[in-house]
Amino acid sequence: MLNPQDRLKIFCVAAEADSFREAAMLLGMSPQGVTRAIQELEAHYGELLFHRTTRRVNITEFGAELAPRVRASLEQMEAVLSPASPQAPAELVGRVRITAPRSLGRLQVLPALNEVARLHPGIVIDIRLSDELADVVDGQIDVGVRMGLFKDNRFVVRKVGSVGFGVYGSQDLIKRCGTPQQISDLSALPTTGLIDHSTGRPWSWFFSKERRMLPEPFAFVTDDPEAECDAVLSGVAYGQLPDYLAEQHVNSKSLVRVLEADACAPWDIYVYRPQRGPVPKRVRLVFDAIVDALKQHEAILTKT
């Protein structure tokens, strides 16, 4: 027989999972056991906690309101019952949903998350890489990474660094087409365009003094920053790239930065999470891991 605390732990894991089967896998028990525990809690509260279908379960409004209170109570209980030794491992089980820009996420966020997953196998990492701004609340995102301006008092926000943008070209392209001496020269040179998914149009290129331009017609258009970087490396065109994509290729002399005097101010990088009451330990751990990884990379760039 399960005691009330065990049933509440099962409920918390089920609230983060897509199905009772997934919750059972995370908990190391049968799906029938999860179903039985949820049914017993529903009988206790006299309210449905989940809407069930043959393929998935969705938490009810009552269940969604109950879950953070239960998590907070369980964390307090675990803190009271935990051994005095600081070496005692914490119980970290459940899904953490993260959103980050695609290239920044792949290069700098994913390595930190892989390390978290290796050290804490009970944590399910669910990361969505997209250059579109995610609706954190409606999308049930636990931790997000964003570049640019950030003014939203609904979130807990940490600034972790900044990223510069420059115009880059390959040695071969410079030999073929010459080096732009001023921004207007770009209109007569082959350039790349990066599609903004929210508008379906290419992003403008940003320069100092809040100047913007679209150096059309483009020689190469894509919706993927790393594909754009590959095109620039191949000598197809000049491109405006984030420094974290271009830096290794500049160091190897494969790319040259041009129009440096006209470079735009760096964009700030933020890690954020919704203000939704007590924060589960697994979310706090992932949040801190991403902050540390991005700050470390910023320190490396500053030294170089």
mmCIF file with all atom_site columns, N, CA, C and O in Angstrom, residues 77-123:
data_model
loop_
_atom_site.group_PDB
_atom_site.id
_atom_site.type_symbol
_atom_site.label_atom_id
_atom_site.label_alt_id
_atom_site.label_comp_id
_atom_site.label_asym_id
_atom_site.label_entity_id
_atom_site.label_seq_id
_atom_site.pdbx_PDB_ins_code
_atom_site.Cartn_x
_atom_site.Cartn_y
_atom_site.Cartn_z
_atom_site.occupancy
_atom_site.B_iso_or_equiv
_atom_site.pdbx_formal_charge
_atom_site.auth_seq_id
_atom_site.auth_comp_id
_atom_site.auth_asym_id
_atom_site.auth_atom_id
_atom_site.pdbx_PDB_model_num
ATOM 1   N N  . MET A 1 77  ? 9.357  18.676 3.260   1.00 0.00 ? 77  MET A N  1
ATOM 2   C CA . MET A 1 77  ? 9.432  17.411 3.980   1.00 0.00 ? 77  MET A CA 1
ATOM 3   C C  . MET A 1 77  ? 10.773 16.732 3.742   1.00 0.00 ? 77  MET A C  1
ATOM 4   O O  . MET A 1 77  ? 11.401 16.212 4.681   1.00 0.00 ? 77  MET A O  1
ATOM 5   N N  . GLU A 1 78  ? 11.245 16.739 2.491   1.00 0.00 ? 78  GLU A N  1
ATOM 6   C CA . GLU A 1 78  ? 12.528 16.109 2.177   1.00 0.00 ? 78  GLU A CA 1
ATOM 7   C C  . GLU A 1 78  ? 13.672 16.821 2.884   1.00 0.00 ? 78  GLU A C  1
ATOM 8   O O  . GLU A 1 78  ? 14.621 16.195 3.344   1.00 0.00 ? 78  GLU A O  1
ATOM 9   N N  . ALA A 1 79  ? 13.575 18.153 2.976   1.00 0.00 ? 79  ALA A N  1
ATOM 10  C CA . ALA A 1 79  ? 14.627 18.907 3.656   1.00 0.00 ? 79  ALA A CA 1
ATOM 11  C C  . ALA A 1 79  ? 14.672 18.553 5.136   1.00 0.00 ? 79  ALA A C  1
ATOM 12  O O  . ALA A 1 79  ? 15.744 18.423 5.735   1.00 0.00 ? 79  ALA A O  1
ATOM 13  N N  . VAL A 1 80  ? 13.493 18.385 5.738   1.00 0.00 ? 80  VAL A N  1
ATOM 14  C CA . VAL A 1 80  ? 13.431 18.034 7.166   1.00 0.00 ? 80  VAL A CA 1
ATOM 15  C C  . VAL A 1 80  ? 13.970 16.623 7.403   1.00 0.00 ? 80  VAL A C  1
ATOM 16  O O  . VAL A 1 80  ? 14.677 16.362 8.385   1.00 0.00 ? 80  VAL A O  1
ATOM 17  N N  . LEU A 1 81  ? 13.663 15.697 6.488   1.00 0.00 ? 81  LEU A N  1
ATOM 18  C CA . LEU A 1 81  ? 14.041 14.298 6.675   1.00 0.00 ? 81  LEU A CA 1
ATOM 19  C C  . LEU A 1 81  ? 15.420 13.950 6.142   1.00 0.00 ? 81  LEU A C  1
ATOM 20  O O  . LEU A 1 81  ? 15.912 12.852 6.381   1.00 0.00 ? 81  LEU A O  1
ATOM 21  N N  . SER A 1 82  ? 16.051 14.867 5.381   1.00 0.00 ? 82  SER A N  1
ATOM 22  C CA . SER A 1 82  ? 17.339 14.534 4.759   1.00 0.00 ? 82  SER A CA 1
ATOM 23  C C  . SER A 1 82  ? 18.418 14.392 5.823   1.00 0.00 ? 82  SER A C  1
ATOM 24  O O  . SER A 1 82  ? 18.389 15.059 6.863   1.00 0.00 ? 82  SER A O  1
ATOM 25  N N  . PRO A 1 83  ? 19.432 13.524 5.568   1.00 0.00 ? 83  PRO A N  1
ATOM 26  C CA . PRO A 1 83  ? 20.537 13.357 6.512   1.00 0.00 ? 83  PRO A CA 1
ATOM 27  C C  . PRO A 1 83  ? 21.309 14.654 6.691   1.00 0.00 ? 83  PRO A C  1
ATOM 28  O O  . PRO A 1 83  ? 21.279 15.537 5.821   1.00 0.00 ? 83  PRO A O  1
ATOM 29  N N  . ALA A 1 84  ? 22.006 14.763 7.804   1.00 0.00 ? 84  ALA A N  1
ATOM 30  C CA . ALA A 1 84  ? 22.764 15.973 8.104   1.00 0.00 ? 84  ALA A CA 1
ATOM 31  C C  . ALA A 1 84  ? 23.963 16.125 7.189   1.00 0.00 ? 84  ALA A C  1
ATOM 32  O O  . ALA A 1 84  ? 24.462 17.225 6.982   1.00 0.00 ? 84  ALA A O  1
ATOM 33  N N  . SER A 1 85  ? 24.463 15.026 6.611   1.00 0.00 ? 85  SER A N  1
ATOM 34  C CA . SER A 1 85  ? 25.652 15.087 5.763   1.00 0.00 ? 85  SER A CA 1
ATOM 35  C C  . SER A 1 85  ? 25.397 15.933 4.524   1.00 0.00 ? 85  SER A C  1
ATOM 36  O O  . SER A 1 85  ? 24.409 15.735 3.821   1.00 0.00 ? 85  SER A O  1
ATOM 37  N N  . PRO A 1 86  ? 26.291 16.884 4.230   1.00 0.00 ? 86  PRO A N  1
ATOM 38  C CA . PRO A 1 86  ? 26.119 17.688 3.020   1.00 0.00 ? 86  PRO A CA 1
ATOM 39  C C  . PRO A 1 86  ? 26.315 16.877 1.746   1.00 0.00 ? 86  PRO A C  1
ATOM 40  O O  . PRO A 1 86  ? 26.016 17.337 0.665   1.00 0.00 ? 86  PRO A O  1
ATOM 41  N N  . GLN A 1 87  ? 26.873 15.651 1.880   1.00 0.00 ? 87  GLN A N  1
ATOM 42  C CA . GLN A 1 87  ? 27.099 14.801 0.719   1.00 0.00 ? 87  GLN A CA 1
ATOM 43  C C  . GLN A 1 87  ? 25.852 14.033 0.311   1.00 0.00 ? 87  GLN A C  1
ATOM 44  O O  . GLN A 1 87  ? 25.857 13.336 -0.701  1.00 0.00 ? 87  GLN A O  1
ATOM 45  N N  . ALA A 1 88  ? 24.788 14.098 1.088   1.00 0.00 ? 88  ALA A N  1
ATOM 46  C CA . ALA A 1 88  ? 23.584 13.329 0.778   1.00 0.00 ? 88  ALA A CA 1
ATOM 47  C C  . ALA A 1 88  ? 22.983 13.796 -0.537  1.00 0.00 ? 88  ALA A C  1
ATOM 48  O O  . ALA A 1 88  ? 22.790 14.993 -0.749  1.00 0.00 ? 88  ALA A O  1
ATOM 49  N N  . PRO A 1 89  ? 22.702 12.874 -1.481  1.00 0.00 ? 89  PRO A N  1
ATOM 50  C CA . PRO A 1 89  ? 22.155 13.268 -2.774  1.00 0.00 ? 89  PRO A CA 1
ATOM 51  C C  . PRO A 1 89  ? 20.710 13.738 -2.656  1.00 0.00 ? 89  PRO A C  1
ATOM 52  O O  . PRO A 1 89  ? 19.936 13.231 -1.869  1.00 0.00 ? 89  PRO A O  1
ATOM 53  N N  . ALA A 1 90  ? 20.342 14.709 -3.454  1.00 0.00 ? 90  ALA A N  1
ATOM 54  C CA . ALA A 1 90  ? 18.964 15.190 -3.475  1.00 0.00 ? 90  ALA A CA 1
ATOM 55  C C  . ALA A 1 90  ? 18.148 14.355 -4.443  1.00 0.00 ? 90  ALA A C  1
ATOM 56  O O  . ALA A 1 90  ? 18.667 13.798 -5.405  1.00 0.00 ? 90  ALA A O  1
ATOM 57  N N  . GLU A 1 91  ? 16.859 14.261 -4.217  1.00 0.00 ? 91  GLU A N  1
ATOM 58  C CA . GLU A 1 91  ? 15.981 13.541 -5.132  1.00 0.00 ? 91  GLU A CA 1
ATOM 59  C C  . GLU A 1 91  ? 15.575 14.492 -6.248  1.00 0.00 ? 91  GLU A C  1
ATOM 60  O O  . GLU A 1 91  ? 14.902 15.488 -6.009  1.00 0.00 ? 91  GLU A O  1
ATOM 61  N N  . LEU A 1 92  ? 16.028 14.173 -7.455  1.00 0.00 ? 92  LEU A N  1
ATOM 62  C CA . LEU A 1 92  ? 15.790 15.029 -8.614  1.00 0.00 ? 92  LEU A CA 1
ATOM 63  C C  . LEU A 1 92  ? 15.172 14.178 -9.716  1.00 0.00 ? 92  LEU A C  1
ATOM 64  O O  . LEU A 1 92  ? 15.862 13.487 -10.449 1.00 0.00 ? 92  LEU A O  1
ATOM 65  N N  . VAL A 1 93  ? 13.875 14.245 -9.820  1.00 0.00 ? 93  VAL A N  1
ATOM 66  C CA . VAL A 1 93  ? 13.148 13.417 -10.776 1.00 0.00 ? 93  VAL A CA 1
ATOM 67  C C  . VAL A 1 93  ? 12.100 14.263 -11.483 1.00 0.00 ? 93  VAL A C  1
ATOM 68  O O  . VAL A 1 93  ? 11.390 15.043 -10.846 1.00 0.00 ? 93  VAL A O  1
ATOM 69  N N  . GLY A 1 94  ? 12.008 14.104 -12.808 1.00 0.00 ? 94  GLY A N  1
ATOM 70  C CA . GLY A 1 94  ? 10.962 14.787 -13.564 1.00 0.00 ? 94  GLY A CA 1
ATOM 71  C C  . GLY A 1 94  ? 11.507 15.531 -14.765 1.00 0.00 ? 94  GLY A C  1
ATOM 72  O O  . GLY A 1 94  ? 12.710 15.593 -15.011 1.00 0.00 ? 94  GLY A O  1
ATOM 73  N N  . ARG A 1 95  ? 10.603 16.100 -15.532 1.00 0.00 ? 95  ARG A N  1
ATOM 74  C CA . ARG A 1 95  ? 10.932 16.794 -16.773 1.00 0.00 ? 95  ARG A CA 1
ATOM 75  C C  . ARG A 1 95  ? 11.236 18.263 -16.520 1.00 0.00 ? 95  ARG A C  1
ATOM 76  O O  . ARG A 1 95  ? 10.605 18.901 -15.686 1.00 0.00 ? 95  ARG A O  1
ATOM 77  N N  . VAL A 1 96  ? 12.220 18.788 -17.245 1.00 0.00 ? 96  VAL A N  1
ATOM 78  C CA . VAL A 1 96  ? 12.501 20.221 -17.263 1.00 0.00 ? 96  VAL A CA 1
ATOM 79  C C  . VAL A 1 96  ? 12.449 20.671 -18.721 1.00 0.00 ? 96  VAL A C  1
ATOM 80  O O  . VAL A 1 96  ? 13.200 20.172 -19.558 1.00 0.00 ? 96  VAL A O  1
ATOM 81  N N  . ARG A 1 97  ? 11.554 21.613 -19.008 1.00 0.00 ? 97  ARG A N  1
ATOM 82  C CA . ARG A 1 97  ? 11.367 22.101 -20.378 1.00 0.00 ? 97  ARG A CA 1
ATOM 83  C C  . ARG A 1 97  ? 12.159 23.391 -20.576 1.00 0.00 ? 97  ARG A C  1
ATOM 84  O O  . ARG A 1 97  ? 12.003 24.341 -19.816 1.00 0.00 ? 97  ARG A O  1
ATOM 85  N N  . ILE A 1 98  ? 12.989 23.398 -21.626 1.00 0.00 ? 98  ILE A N  1
ATOM 86  C CA . ILE A 1 98  ? 13.889 24.522 -21.890 1.00 0.00 ? 98  ILE A CA 1
ATOM 87  C C  . ILE A 1 98  ? 13.686 24.997 -23.320 1.00 0.00 ? 98  ILE A C  1
ATOM 88  O O  . ILE A 1 98  ? 13.454 24.188 -24.227 1.00 0.00 ? 98  ILE A O  1
ATOM 89  N N  . THR A 1 99  ? 13.793 26.294 -23.531 1.00 0.00 ? 99  THR A N  1
ATOM 90  C CA . THR A 1 99  ? 13.820 26.848 -24.881 1.00 0.00 ? 99  THR A CA 1
ATOM 91  C C  . THR A 1 99  ? 15.053 27.727 -25.018 1.00 0.00 ? 99  THR A C  1
ATOM 92  O O  . THR A 1 99  ? 15.455 28.404 -24.068 1.00 0.00 ? 99  THR A O  1
ATOM 93  N N  . ALA A 1 100 ? 15.664 27.697 -26.216 1.00 0.00 ? 100 ALA A N  1
ATOM 94  C CA . ALA A 1 100 ? 16.862 28.491 -26.470 1.00 0.00 ? 100 ALA A CA 1
ATOM 95  C C  . ALA A 1 100 ? 16.990 28.733 -27.974 1.00 0.00 ? 100 ALA A C  1
ATOM 96  O O  . ALA A 1 100 ? 16.477 27.946 -28.772 1.00 0.00 ? 100 ALA A O  1
ATOM 97  N N  . PRO A 1 101 ? 17.672 29.815 -28.373 1.00 0.00 ? 101 PRO A N  1
ATOM 98  C CA . PRO A 1 101 ? 17.950 30.009 -29.798 1.00 0.00 ? 101 PRO A CA 1
ATOM 99  C C  . PRO A 1 101 ? 18.722 28.823 -30.357 1.00 0.00 ? 101 PRO A C  1
ATOM 100 O O  . PRO A 1 101 ? 19.526 28.207 -29.650 1.00 0.00 ? 101 PRO A O  1
ATOM 101 N N  . ARG A 1 102 ? 18.509 28.524 -31.625 1.00 0.00 ? 102 ARG A N  1
ATOM 102 C CA . ARG A 1 102 ? 19.031 27.276 -32.171 1.00 0.00 ? 102 ARG A CA 1
ATOM 103 C C  . ARG A 1 102 ? 20.547 27.146 -32.105 1.00 0.00 ? 102 ARG A C  1
ATOM 104 O O  . ARG A 1 102 ? 21.068 26.196 -31.521 1.00 0.00 ? 102 ARG A O  1
ATOM 105 N N  . SER A 1 103 ? 21.278 28.061 -32.703 1.00 0.00 ? 103 SER A N  1
ATOM 106 C CA . SER A 1 103 ? 22.731 27.884 -32.742 1.00 0.00 ? 103 SER A CA 1
ATOM 107 C C  . SER A 1 103 ? 23.358 28.096 -31.371 1.00 0.00 ? 103 SER A C  1
ATOM 108 O O  . SER A 1 103 ? 24.232 27.329 -30.958 1.00 0.00 ? 103 SER A O  1
ATOM 109 N N  . LEU A 1 104 ? 22.912 29.106 -30.630 1.00 0.00 ? 104 LEU A N  1
ATOM 110 C CA . LEU A 1 104 ? 23.426 29.323 -29.276 1.00 0.00 ? 104 LEU A CA 1
ATOM 111 C C  . LEU A 1 104 ? 23.097 28.132 -28.389 1.00 0.00 ? 104 LEU A C  1
ATOM 112 O O  . LEU A 1 104 ? 23.936 27.664 -27.608 1.00 0.00 ? 104 LEU A O  1
ATOM 113 N N  . GLY A 1 105 ? 21.880 27.620 -28.515 1.00 0.00 ? 105 GLY A N  1
ATOM 114 C CA . GLY A 1 105 ? 21.493 26.467 -27.709 1.00 0.00 ? 105 GLY A CA 1
ATOM 115 C C  . GLY A 1 105 ? 22.306 25.239 -28.022 1.00 0.00 ? 105 GLY A C  1
ATOM 116 O O  . GLY A 1 105 ? 22.754 24.514 -27.124 1.00 0.00 ? 105 GLY A O  1
ATOM 117 N N  . ARG A 1 106 ? 22.518 24.993 -29.317 1.00 0.00 ? 106 ARG A N  1
ATOM 118 C CA . ARG A 1 106 ? 23.256 23.792 -29.711 1.00 0.00 ? 106 ARG A CA 1
ATOM 119 C C  . ARG A 1 106 ? 24.718 23.847 -29.278 1.00 0.00 ? 106 ARG A C  1
ATOM 120 O O  . ARG A 1 106 ? 25.290 22.859 -28.815 1.00 0.00 ? 106 ARG A O  1
ATOM 121 N N  . LEU A 1 107 ? 25.333 25.025 -29.404 1.00 0.00 ? 107 LEU A N  1
ATOM 122 C CA . LEU A 1 107 ? 26.762 25.141 -29.138 1.00 0.00 ? 107 LEU A CA 1
ATOM 123 C C  . LEU A 1 107 ? 27.091 25.332 -27.662 1.00 0.00 ? 107 LEU A C  1
ATOM 124 O O  . LEU A 1 107 ? 28.104 24.813 -27.183 1.00 0.00 ? 107 LEU A O  1
ATOM 125 N N  . GLN A 1 108 ? 26.256 26.065 -26.922 1.00 0.00 ? 108 GLN A N  1
ATOM 126 C CA . GLN A 1 108 ? 26.642 26.444 -25.566 1.00 0.00 ? 108 GLN A CA 1
ATOM 127 C C  . GLN A 1 108 ? 25.703 25.941 -24.478 1.00 0.00 ? 108 GLN A C  1
ATOM 128 O O  . GLN A 1 108 ? 26.127 25.789 -23.336 1.00 0.00 ? 108 GLN A O  1
ATOM 129 N N  . VAL A 1 109 ? 24.432 25.695 -24.814 1.00 0.00 ? 109 VAL A N  1
ATOM 130 C CA . VAL A 1 109 ? 23.489 25.248 -23.790 1.00 0.00 ? 109 VAL A CA 1
ATOM 131 C C  . VAL A 1 109 ? 23.429 23.725 -23.717 1.00 0.00 ? 109 VAL A C  1
ATOM 132 O O  . VAL A 1 109 ? 23.440 23.147 -22.626 1.00 0.00 ? 109 VAL A O  1
ATOM 133 N N  . LEU A 1 110 ? 23.386 23.060 -24.870 1.00 0.00 ? 110 LEU A N  1
ATOM 134 C CA . LEU A 1 110 ? 23.268 21.599 -24.874 1.00 0.00 ? 110 LEU A CA 1
ATOM 135 C C  . LEU A 1 110 ? 24.392 20.886 -24.118 1.00 0.00 ? 110 LEU A C  1
ATOM 136 O O  . LEU A 1 110 ? 24.114 19.920 -23.394 1.00 0.00 ? 110 LEU A O  1
ATOM 137 N N  . PRO A 1 111 ? 25.662 21.289 -24.255 1.00 0.00 ? 111 PRO A N  1
ATOM 138 C CA . PRO A 1 111 ? 26.703 20.602 -23.484 1.00 0.00 ? 111 PRO A CA 1
ATOM 139 C C  . PRO A 1 111 ? 26.443 20.637 -21.975 1.00 0.00 ? 111 PRO A C  1
ATOM 140 O O  . PRO A 1 111 ? 26.669 19.639 -21.279 1.00 0.00 ? 111 PRO A O  1
ATOM 141 N N  . ALA A 1 112 ? 25.939 21.770 -21.466 1.00 0.00 ? 112 ALA A N  1
ATOM 142 C CA . ALA A 1 112 ? 25.641 21.861 -20.032 1.00 0.00 ? 112 ALA A CA 1
ATOM 143 C C  . ALA A 1 112 ? 24.477 20.952 -19.663 1.00 0.00 ? 112 ALA A C  1
ATOM 144 O O  . ALA A 1 112 ? 24.492 20.297 -18.606 1.00 0.00 ? 112 ALA A O  1
ATOM 145 N N  . LEU A 1 113 ? 23.464 20.880 -20.523 1.00 0.00 ? 113 LEU A N  1
ATOM 146 C CA . LEU A 1 113 ? 22.307 20.020 -20.245 1.00 0.00 ? 113 LEU A CA 1
ATOM 147 C C  . LEU A 1 113 ? 22.676 18.549 -20.321 1.00 0.00 ? 113 LEU A C  1
ATOM 148 O O  . LEU A 1 113 ? 22.168 17.732 -19.545 1.00 0.00 ? 113 LEU A O  1
ATOM 149 N N  . ASN A 1 114 ? 23.560 18.198 -21.253 1.00 0.00 ? 114 ASN A N  1
ATOM 150 C CA . ASN A 1 114 ? 24.004 16.808 -21.331 1.00 0.00 ? 114 ASN A CA 1
ATOM 151 C C  . ASN A 1 114 ? 24.728 16.390 -20.048 1.00 0.00 ? 114 ASN A C  1
ATOM 152 O O  . ASN A 1 114 ? 24.589 15.251 -19.584 1.00 0.00 ? 114 ASN A O  1
ATOM 153 N N  . GLU A 1 115 ? 25.472 17.311 -19.480 1.00 0.00 ? 115 GLU A N  1
ATOM 154 C CA . GLU A 1 115 ? 26.171 17.012 -18.227 1.00 0.00 ? 115 GLU A CA 1
ATOM 155 C C  . GLU A 1 115 ? 25.180 16.846 -17.081 1.00 0.00 ? 115 GLU A C  1
ATOM 156 O O  . GLU A 1 115 ? 25.328 15.957 -16.235 1.00 0.00 ? 115 GLU A O  1
ATOM 157 N N  . VAL A 1 116 ? 24.144 17.692 -17.041 1.00 0.00 ? 116 VAL A N  1
ATOM 158 C CA . VAL A 1 116 ? 23.097 17.548 -16.026 1.00 0.00 ? 116 VAL A CA 1
ATOM 159 C C  . VAL A 1 116 ? 22.422 16.190 -16.161 1.00 0.00 ? 116 VAL A C  1
ATOM 160 O O  . VAL A 1 116 ? 22.206 15.477 -15.165 1.00 0.00 ? 116 VAL A O  1
ATOM 161 N N  . ALA A 1 117 ? 22.083 15.805 -17.398 1.00 0.00 ? 117 ALA A N  1
ATOM 162 C CA . ALA A 1 117 ? 21.414 14.522 -17.621 1.00 0.00 ? 117 ALA A CA 1
ATOM 163 C C  . ALA A 1 117 ? 22.299 13.349 -17.223 1.00 0.00 ? 117 ALA A C  1
ATOM 164 O O  . ALA A 1 117 ? 21.815 12.333 -16.709 1.00 0.00 ? 117 ALA A O  1
ATOM 165 N N  . ARG A 1 118 ? 23.603 13.486 -17.443 1.00 0.00 ? 118 ARG A N  1
ATOM 166 C CA . ARG A 1 118 ? 24.533 12.403 -17.078 1.00 0.00 ? 118 ARG A CA 1
ATOM 167 C C  . ARG A 1 118 ? 24.634 12.249 -15.562 1.00 0.00 ? 118 ARG A C  1
ATOM 168 O O  . ARG A 1 118 ? 24.641 11.130 -15.038 1.00 0.00 ? 118 ARG A O  1
ATOM 169 N N  . LEU A 1 119 ? 24.701 13.373 -14.858 1.00 0.00 ? 119 LEU A N  1
ATOM 170 C CA . LEU A 1 119 ? 24.869 13.330 -13.400 1.00 0.00 ? 119 LEU A CA 1
ATOM 171 C C  . LEU A 1 119 ? 23.560 13.042 -12.672 1.00 0.00 ? 119 LEU A C  1
ATOM 172 O O  . LEU A 1 119 ? 23.574 12.531 -11.554 1.00 0.00 ? 119 LEU A O  1
ATOM 173 N N  . HIS A 1 120 ? 22.418 13.375 -13.298 1.00 0.00 ? 120 HIS A N  1
ATOM 174 C CA . HIS A 1 120 ? 21.115 13.224 -12.645 1.00 0.00 ? 120 HIS A CA 1
ATOM 175 C C  . HIS A 1 120 ? 20.156 12.505 -13.600 1.00 0.00 ? 120 HIS A C  1
ATOM 176 O O  . HIS A 1 120 ? 19.325 13.141 -14.256 1.00 0.00 ? 120 HIS A O  1
ATOM 177 N N  . PRO A 1 121 ? 20.269 11.197 -13.709 1.00 0.00 ? 121 PRO A N  1
ATOM 178 C CA . PRO A 1 121 ? 19.461 10.457 -14.690 1.00 0.00 ? 121 PRO A CA 1
ATOM 179 C C  . PRO A 1 121 ? 17.965 10.544 -14.455 1.00 0.00 ? 121 PRO A C  1
ATOM 180 O O  . PRO A 1 121 ? 17.184 10.210 -15.351 1.00 0.00 ? 121 PRO A O  1
ATOM 181 N N  . GLY A 1 122 ? 17.537 10.982 -13.284 1.00 0.00 ? 122 GLY A N  1
ATOM 182 C CA . GLY A 1 122 ? 16.106 11.127 -13.034 1.00 0.00 ? 122 GLY A CA 1
ATOM 183 C C  . GLY A 1 122 ? 15.498 12.351 -13.696 1.00 0.00 ? 122 GLY A C  1
ATOM 184 O O  . GLY A 1 122 ? 14.277 12.458 -13.812 1.00 0.00 ? 122 GLY A O  1
ATOM 185 N N  . ILE A 1 123 ? 16.349 13.281 -14.138 1.00 0.00 ? 123 ILE A N  1
ATOM 186 C CA . ILE A 1 123 ? 15.854 14.496 -14.790 1.00 0.00 ? 123 ILE A CA 1
ATOM 187 C C  . ILE A 1 123 ? 15.690 14.229 -16.283 1.00 0.00 ? 123 ILE A C  1
ATOM 188 O O  . ILE A 1 123 ? 16.605 13.752 -16.949 1.00 0.00 ? 123 ILE A O  1
#
